[in-house]
PDB file of C-alpha atoms in Angstrom:
ATOM      1  CA  MET S   1      26.125 -15.462  62.089  1.00  0.00           C
ATOM      2  CA  ASP S   2      26.754 -19.170  61.563  1.00  0.00           C
ATOM      3  CA  GLY S   3      28.660 -20.614  58.582  1.00  0.00           C
ATOM      4  CA  ARG S   4      25.518 -21.644  56.674  1.00  0.00           C
ATOM      5  CA  THR S   5      23.894 -18.189  57.000  1.00  0.00           C
ATOM      6  CA  ARG S   6      27.151 -16.512  55.933  1.00  0.00           C
ATOM      7  CA  SER S   7      27.380 -18.794  52.873  1.00  0.00           C
ATOM      8  CA  LEU S   8      23.792 -17.996  51.861  1.00  0.00           C
ATOM      9  CA  ALA S   9      24.441 -14.261  52.288  1.00  0.00           C
ATOM     10  CA  LEU S  10      27.569 -14.449  50.107  1.00  0.00           C
ATOM     11  CA  LEU S  11      25.673 -16.448  47.470  1.00  0.00           C
ATOM     12  CA  ALA S  12      22.900 -13.804  47.406  1.00  0.00           C
ATOM     13  CA  VAL S  13      25.436 -10.973  46.974  1.00  0.00           C
ATOM     14  CA  PHE S  14      27.133 -12.931  44.175  1.00  0.00           C
ATOM     15  CA  ALA S  15      23.806 -13.508  42.382  1.00  0.00           C
ATOM     16  CA  VAL S  16      22.834  -9.823  42.591  1.00  0.00           C
ATOM     17  CA  ALA S  17      26.234  -8.649  41.313  1.00  0.00           C
ATOM     18  CA  VAL S  18      27.096 -11.228  38.657  1.00  0.00           C
ATOM     19  CA  ILE S  19      23.906 -12.560  37.055  1.00  0.00           C
ATOM     20  CA  PRO S  20      22.718  -9.207  35.576  1.00  0.00           C
ATOM     21  CA  ALA S  21      26.155  -8.678  34.027  1.00  0.00           C
ATOM     22  CA  CYS S  22      26.117 -12.157  32.481  1.00  0.00           C
ATOM     23  CA  LEU S  23      22.663 -11.582  31.036  1.00  0.00           C
ATOM     24  CA  GLY S  24      23.683  -8.217  29.620  1.00  0.00           C
ATOM     25  CA  ALA S  25      21.428  -6.028  31.733  1.00  0.00           C
ATOM     26  CA  SER S  26      20.898  -2.769  29.917  1.00  0.00           C
ATOM     27  CA  SER S  27      21.501   0.509  31.702  1.00  0.00           C
ATOM     28  CA  ALA S  28      19.568   2.553  29.121  1.00  0.00           C
ATOM     29  CA  PRO S  29      15.811   2.907  29.351  1.00  0.00           C
ATOM     30  CA  GLU S  30      13.782   1.074  26.706  1.00  0.00           C
ATOM     31  CA  GLY S  31      13.218   2.975  23.495  1.00  0.00           C
ATOM     32  CA  GLU S  32      15.797   5.626  24.334  1.00  0.00           C
ATOM     33  CA  ALA S  33      18.557   6.379  21.838  1.00  0.00           C
ATOM     34  CA  VAL S  34      22.014   5.698  23.183  1.00  0.00           C
ATOM     35  CA  ASP S  35      25.013   7.519  21.723  1.00  0.00           C
ATOM     36  CA  LEU S  36      27.381   4.651  21.087  1.00  0.00           C
ATOM     37  CA  GLY S  37      30.141   7.106  20.227  1.00  0.00           C
ATOM     38  CA  PRO S  38      33.300   6.150  18.410  1.00  0.00           C
ATOM     39  CA  ILE S  39      35.515   3.465  19.831  1.00  0.00           C
ATOM     40  CA  GLU S  40      38.410   4.899  21.822  1.00  0.00           C
ATOM     41  CA  MET S  41      40.869   4.704  18.935  1.00  0.00           C
ATOM     42  CA  ALA S  42      40.284   4.455  15.222  1.00  0.00           C
ATOM     43  CA  PRO S  43      40.249   0.729  14.520  1.00  0.00           C
ATOM     44  CA  THR S  44      43.435  -0.809  13.236  1.00  0.00           C
ATOM     45  CA  CYS S  45      42.268  -3.729  11.197  1.00  0.00           C
ATOM     46  CA  SER S  46      44.556  -6.732  11.447  1.00  0.00           C
ATOM     47  CA  GLY S  47      42.874  -9.039   8.948  1.00  0.00           C
ATOM     48  CA  ASN S  48      41.639 -11.235  11.828  1.00  0.00           C
ATOM     49  CA  GLU S  49      38.245  -9.511  12.123  1.00  0.00           C
ATOM     50  CA  THR S  50      35.125 -11.668  12.057  1.00  0.00           C
ATOM     51  CA  THR S  51      31.693 -11.088  10.568  1.00  0.00           C
ATOM     52  CA  PRO S  52      28.812 -10.902  13.059  1.00  0.00           C
ATOM     53  CA  GLY S  53      26.072 -13.458  12.457  1.00  0.00           C
ATOM     54  CA  VAL S  54      23.387 -10.904  11.586  1.00  0.00           C
ATOM     55  CA  GLY S  55      21.043 -11.093   8.620  1.00  0.00           C
ATOM     56  CA  SER S  56      21.958 -12.768   5.354  1.00  0.00           C
ATOM     57  CA  ALA S  57      23.164 -11.927   1.871  1.00  0.00           C
ATOM     58  CA  GLY S  58      19.611 -12.240   0.514  1.00  0.00           C
ATOM     59  CA  ALA S  59      16.407 -10.232   0.705  1.00  0.00           C
ATOM     60  CA  LEU S  60      15.121  -9.239   4.159  1.00  0.00           C
ATOM     61  CA  PRO S  61      11.824  -7.540   5.098  1.00  0.00           C
ATOM     62  CA  VAL S  62      11.514  -4.126   6.770  1.00  0.00           C
ATOM     63  CA  SER S  63       8.653  -5.404   8.930  1.00  0.00           C
ATOM     64  CA  ALA S  64       8.014  -8.826  10.513  1.00  0.00           C
ATOM     65  CA  GLY S  65       7.509 -10.482  13.885  1.00  0.00           C
ATOM     66  CA  GLY S  66       5.718  -7.442  15.332  1.00  0.00           C
ATOM     67  CA  PHE S  67       8.575  -5.018  14.530  1.00  0.00           C
ATOM     68  CA  GLU S  68       9.291  -2.470  11.799  1.00  0.00           C
ATOM     69  CA  LEU S  69      12.732  -1.062  10.956  1.00  0.00           C
ATOM     70  CA  THR S  70      12.935   2.436   9.455  1.00  0.00           C
ATOM     71  CA  ALA S  71      15.583   4.996   8.447  1.00  0.00           C
ATOM     72  CA  ASN S  72      15.139   8.753   8.833  1.00  0.00           C
ATOM     73  CA  ARG S  73      16.404   9.255   5.276  1.00  0.00           C
ATOM     74  CA  SER S  74      16.878   7.056   2.239  1.00  0.00           C
ATOM     75  CA  VAL S  75      19.762   9.059   0.743  1.00  0.00           C
ATOM     76  CA  VAL S  76      22.603  10.355   2.870  1.00  0.00           C
ATOM     77  CA  ALA S  77      25.802  12.212   1.943  1.00  0.00           C
ATOM     78  CA  ARG S  78      29.100  10.865   3.219  1.00  0.00           C
ATOM     79  CA  GLY S  79      29.751  12.099   6.766  1.00  0.00           C
ATOM     80  CA  GLU S  80      26.164  13.219   7.349  1.00  0.00           C
ATOM     81  CA  PRO S  81      24.069  11.701  10.162  1.00  0.00           C
ATOM     82  CA  ILE S  82      21.598   8.904   9.542  1.00  0.00           C
ATOM     83  CA  GLY S  83      19.262   7.360  12.082  1.00  0.00           C
ATOM     84  CA  PHE S  84      17.487   4.013  12.270  1.00  0.00           C
ATOM     85  CA  GLU S  85      14.584   2.984  14.455  1.00  0.00           C
ATOM     86  CA  LEU S  86      13.118  -0.370  15.431  1.00  0.00           C
ATOM     87  CA  THR S  87       9.473   0.005  16.494  1.00  0.00           C
ATOM     88  CA  ASN S  88       7.050  -2.460  18.015  1.00  0.00           C
ATOM     89  CA  VAL S  89       4.074  -2.269  15.611  1.00  0.00           C
ATOM     90  CA  ALA S  90       2.173  -5.122  17.308  1.00  0.00           C
ATOM     91  CA  ASP S  91      -0.791  -4.705  19.624  1.00  0.00           C
ATOM     92  CA  GLY S  92       1.054  -6.149  22.621  1.00  0.00           C
ATOM     93  CA  ARG S  93       4.485  -6.144  24.228  1.00  0.00           C
ATOM     94  CA  GLU S  94       7.244  -7.717  22.089  1.00  0.00           C
ATOM     95  CA  SER S  95      10.853  -8.683  22.894  1.00  0.00           C
ATOM     96  CA  SER S  96      14.004  -8.087  20.901  1.00  0.00           C
ATOM     97  CA  GLY S  97      17.607  -9.008  21.508  1.00  0.00           C
ATOM     98  CA  THR S  98      20.493  -6.743  22.425  1.00  0.00           C
ATOM     99  CA  ARG S  99      20.646  -3.366  20.678  1.00  0.00           C
ATOM    100  CA  HIS S 100      24.117  -4.307  19.405  1.00  0.00           C
ATOM    101  CA  ARG S 101      22.847  -7.112  17.160  1.00  0.00           C
ATOM    102  CA  TYR S 102      22.998  -5.041  13.985  1.00  0.00           C
ATOM    103  CA  ALA S 103      25.096  -4.865  10.842  1.00  0.00           C
ATOM    104  CA  LEU S 104      25.765  -2.445   8.020  1.00  0.00           C
ATOM    105  CA  GLN S 105      25.726  -4.232   4.668  1.00  0.00           C
ATOM    106  CA  ARG S 106      26.797  -2.994   1.222  1.00  0.00           C
ATOM    107  CA  GLN S 107      25.236  -4.266  -1.984  1.00  0.00           C
ATOM    108  CA  VAL S 108      27.854  -6.106  -4.005  1.00  0.00           C
ATOM    109  CA  GLY S 109      26.743  -7.777  -7.217  1.00  0.00           C
ATOM    110  CA  GLY S 110      23.444  -9.518  -6.574  1.00  0.00           C
ATOM    111  CA  GLY S 111      23.833  -9.840  -2.796  1.00  0.00           C
ATOM    112  CA  TRP S 112      24.732  -8.047   0.394  1.00  0.00           C
ATOM    113  CA  ARG S 113      28.082  -8.109   2.217  1.00  0.00           C
ATOM    114  CA  THR S 114      28.515  -7.133   5.885  1.00  0.00           C
ATOM    115  CA  VAL S 115      31.038  -4.321   6.412  1.00  0.00           C
ATOM    116  CA  THR S 116      30.707  -3.849  10.194  1.00  0.00           C
ATOM    117  CA  LEU S 117      33.073  -6.439  11.647  1.00  0.00           C
ATOM    118  CA  PHE S 118      34.036  -7.619  15.107  1.00  0.00           C
ATOM    119  CA  PRO S 119      37.616  -6.585  15.920  1.00  0.00           C
ATOM    120  CA  SER S 120      40.129  -9.397  16.368  1.00  0.00           C
ATOM    121  CA  GLY S 121      39.453 -11.398  19.520  1.00  0.00           C
ATOM    122  CA  ARG S 122      35.710 -10.626  19.767  1.00  0.00           C
ATOM    123  CA  SER S 123      32.767 -12.699  18.610  1.00  0.00           C
ATOM    124  CA  GLY S 124      29.094 -13.111  19.373  1.00  0.00           C
ATOM    125  CA  PHE S 125      26.520 -11.137  21.336  1.00  0.00           C
ATOM    126  CA  ASN S 126      25.300 -11.314  24.916  1.00  0.00           C
ATOM    127  CA  ALA S 127      21.914 -12.792  25.864  1.00  0.00           C
ATOM    128  CA  THR S 128      20.126  -9.495  26.531  1.00  0.00           C
ATOM    129  CA  ALA S 129      16.362  -9.414  25.992  1.00  0.00           C
ATOM    130  CA  LEU S 130      14.653  -6.030  25.707  1.00  0.00           C
ATOM    131  CA  ARG S 131      10.876  -5.726  26.045  1.00  0.00           C
ATOM    132  CA  HIS S 132       9.023  -3.056  24.077  1.00  0.00           C
ATOM    133  CA  ASP S 133       5.462  -1.838  24.532  1.00  0.00           C
ATOM    134  CA  PRO S 134       3.520  -0.968  21.350  1.00  0.00           C
ATOM    135  CA  GLY S 135       5.068   2.073  19.665  1.00  0.00           C
ATOM    136  CA  GLU S 136       8.382   1.681  21.523  1.00  0.00           C
ATOM    137  CA  GLY S 137      11.713   0.267  20.370  1.00  0.00           C
ATOM    138  CA  ILE S 138      15.370   1.107  19.805  1.00  0.00           C
ATOM    139  CA  GLU S 139      17.056   4.014  18.012  1.00  0.00           C
ATOM    140  CA  TRP S 140      20.544   4.219  16.494  1.00  0.00           C
ATOM    141  CA  SER S 141      22.407   7.186  15.022  1.00  0.00           C
ATOM    142  CA  PHE S 142      25.611   7.130  12.949  1.00  0.00           C
ATOM    143  CA  ARG S 143      27.688   9.310  10.658  1.00  0.00           C
ATOM    144  CA  ALA S 144      27.611   7.798   7.164  1.00  0.00           C
ATOM    145  CA  SER S 145      31.301   6.910   6.872  1.00  0.00           C
ATOM    146  CA  ALA S 146      33.646   4.077   7.794  1.00  0.00           C
ATOM    147  CA  ASP S 147      34.689   5.989  10.943  1.00  0.00           C
ATOM    148  CA  GLY S 148      31.062   6.786  11.748  1.00  0.00           C
ATOM    149  CA  PHE S 149      30.003   3.137  11.634  1.00  0.00           C
ATOM    150  CA  SER S 150      33.111   2.022  13.588  1.00  0.00           C
ATOM    151  CA  THR S 151      31.295   2.368  16.897  1.00  0.00           C
ATOM    152  CA  GLY S 152      30.621   0.305  19.962  1.00  0.00           C
ATOM    153  CA  LYS S 153      31.590  -3.290  19.251  1.00  0.00           C
ATOM    154  CA  PHE S 154      32.332  -2.875  15.535  1.00  0.00           C
ATOM    155  CA  ALA S 155      35.068  -1.834  13.128  1.00  0.00           C
ATOM    156  CA  VAL S 156      34.732  -0.971   9.443  1.00  0.00           C
ATOM    157  CA  CYS S 157      37.948  -1.957   7.685  1.00  0.00           C
ATOM    158  CA  GLU S 158      37.265  -0.485   4.241  1.00  0.00           C
ATOM    159  CA  ALA S 159      36.296   2.818   2.692  1.00  0.00           C
ATOM    160  CA  LEU S 160      32.566   3.039   2.037  1.00  0.00           C
ATOM    161  CA  PRO S 161      32.054   3.960  -1.623  1.00  0.00           C
ATOM    162  CA  ALA S 162      28.862   5.620  -2.822  1.00  0.00           C
ATOM    163  CA  GLY S 163      26.187   3.029  -3.471  1.00  0.00           C
ATOM    164  CA  ASP S 164      23.393   0.993  -1.958  1.00  0.00           C
ATOM    165  CA  TYR S 165      23.558  -0.050   1.690  1.00  0.00           C
ATOM    166  CA  ARG S 166      21.194  -1.440   4.275  1.00  0.00           C
ATOM    167  CA  PHE S 167      21.021  -1.450   8.050  1.00  0.00           C
ATOM    168  CA  VAL S 168      20.144  -4.914   9.382  1.00  0.00           C
ATOM    169  CA  TYR S 169      18.845  -5.716  12.842  1.00  0.00           C
ATOM    170  CA  GLU S 170      18.225  -9.224  14.152  1.00  0.00           C
ATOM    171  CA  ALA S 171      14.984  -8.689  16.104  1.00  0.00           C
ATOM    172  CA  PRO S 172      14.400 -11.750  15.498  1.00  0.00           C
ATOM    173  CA  PRO S 173      13.574 -12.177  12.693  1.00  0.00           C
ATOM    174  CA  ALA S 174      16.209 -10.242  10.742  1.00  0.00           C
ATOM    175  CA  LEU S 175      14.925  -6.954   9.332  1.00  0.00           C
ATOM    176  CA  ALA S 176      16.674  -4.583   6.922  1.00  0.00           C
ATOM    177  CA  VAL S 177      16.092  -1.021   5.775  1.00  0.00           C
ATOM    178  CA  PRO S 178      17.921   0.209   2.636  1.00  0.00           C
ATOM    179  CA  PHE S 179      19.568   3.580   2.075  1.00  0.00           C
ATOM    180  CA  GLU S 180      21.885   5.121  -0.475  1.00  0.00           C
ATOM    181  CA  LEU S 181      25.260   6.656   0.321  1.00  0.00           C
ATOM    182  CA  ASP S 182      25.690   9.515  -2.144  1.00  0.00           C
ATOM    183  CA  ASP S 183      28.719  11.738  -2.671  1.00  0.00           C
ATOM    184  CA  THR S 184      26.820  14.434  -4.582  1.00  0.00           C
ATOM    185  CA  ASP S 185      23.179  14.698  -3.469  1.00  0.00           C
ATOM    186  CA  GLY S 186      23.668  16.146   0.006  1.00  0.00           C
ATOM    187  CA  GLY S 187      21.516  13.450   1.558  1.00  0.00           C
ATOM    188  CA  THR S 188      18.523  15.719   2.023  1.00  0.00           C
ATOM    189  CA  ARG S 189      15.753  13.567   0.540  1.00  0.00           C
ATOM    190  CA  THR S 190      13.458  11.714   2.887  1.00  0.00           C
ATOM    191  CA  ALA S 191      12.555   8.046   2.447  1.00  0.00           C
ATOM    192  CA  SER S 192       9.173   8.936   0.879  1.00  0.00           C
ATOM    193  CA  GLU S 193      10.775  11.349  -1.614  1.00  0.00           C
ATOM    194  CA  HIS S 194      13.363   8.741  -2.645  1.00  0.00           C
ATOM    195  CA  ALA S 195      10.646   6.127  -3.221  1.00  0.00           C
ATOM    196  CA  ARG S 196       8.863   8.295  -5.830  1.00  0.00           C
TER     197      ARG S 196
END
């Protein structure tokens, strides 16, 4: 093997090994829920956490750009599970960004404040693009507590009091689905029952 052939072979191996990692290739099949699990240790918040650039403090739709964001319940008791689902409601295939481009926001005054933060030393998201056929999408599942939402790439550095929250996903565009964290109700009502 001459020097030029060897160089081309090494370049090909490099491209196969490195480029998918840089682009954030996903190892989970499309539309399949992935258990993000808790981070290895409970987060120790240093005060140097940063807010992910997801959503806004204002109103956001539950459906736009060919996607709809839903919650499996609109009222959840602290520590109980809650699930969210992004679904392609368009007639054709649509693309979203990385499944990690979400935020939990709490209603404070007249706006929304993000409570899922990047730990110190982390910022931004990778350039993953996920393609979804009609009816497919992404699912998330959490326990409704600060520890429960401190998963994957995020830390929650405050207690989560009872009140109004929303799960935001940057599809794009940014979508949000509201839910209530309730200390007394048991979290058994569905979204349609809560809307009555």
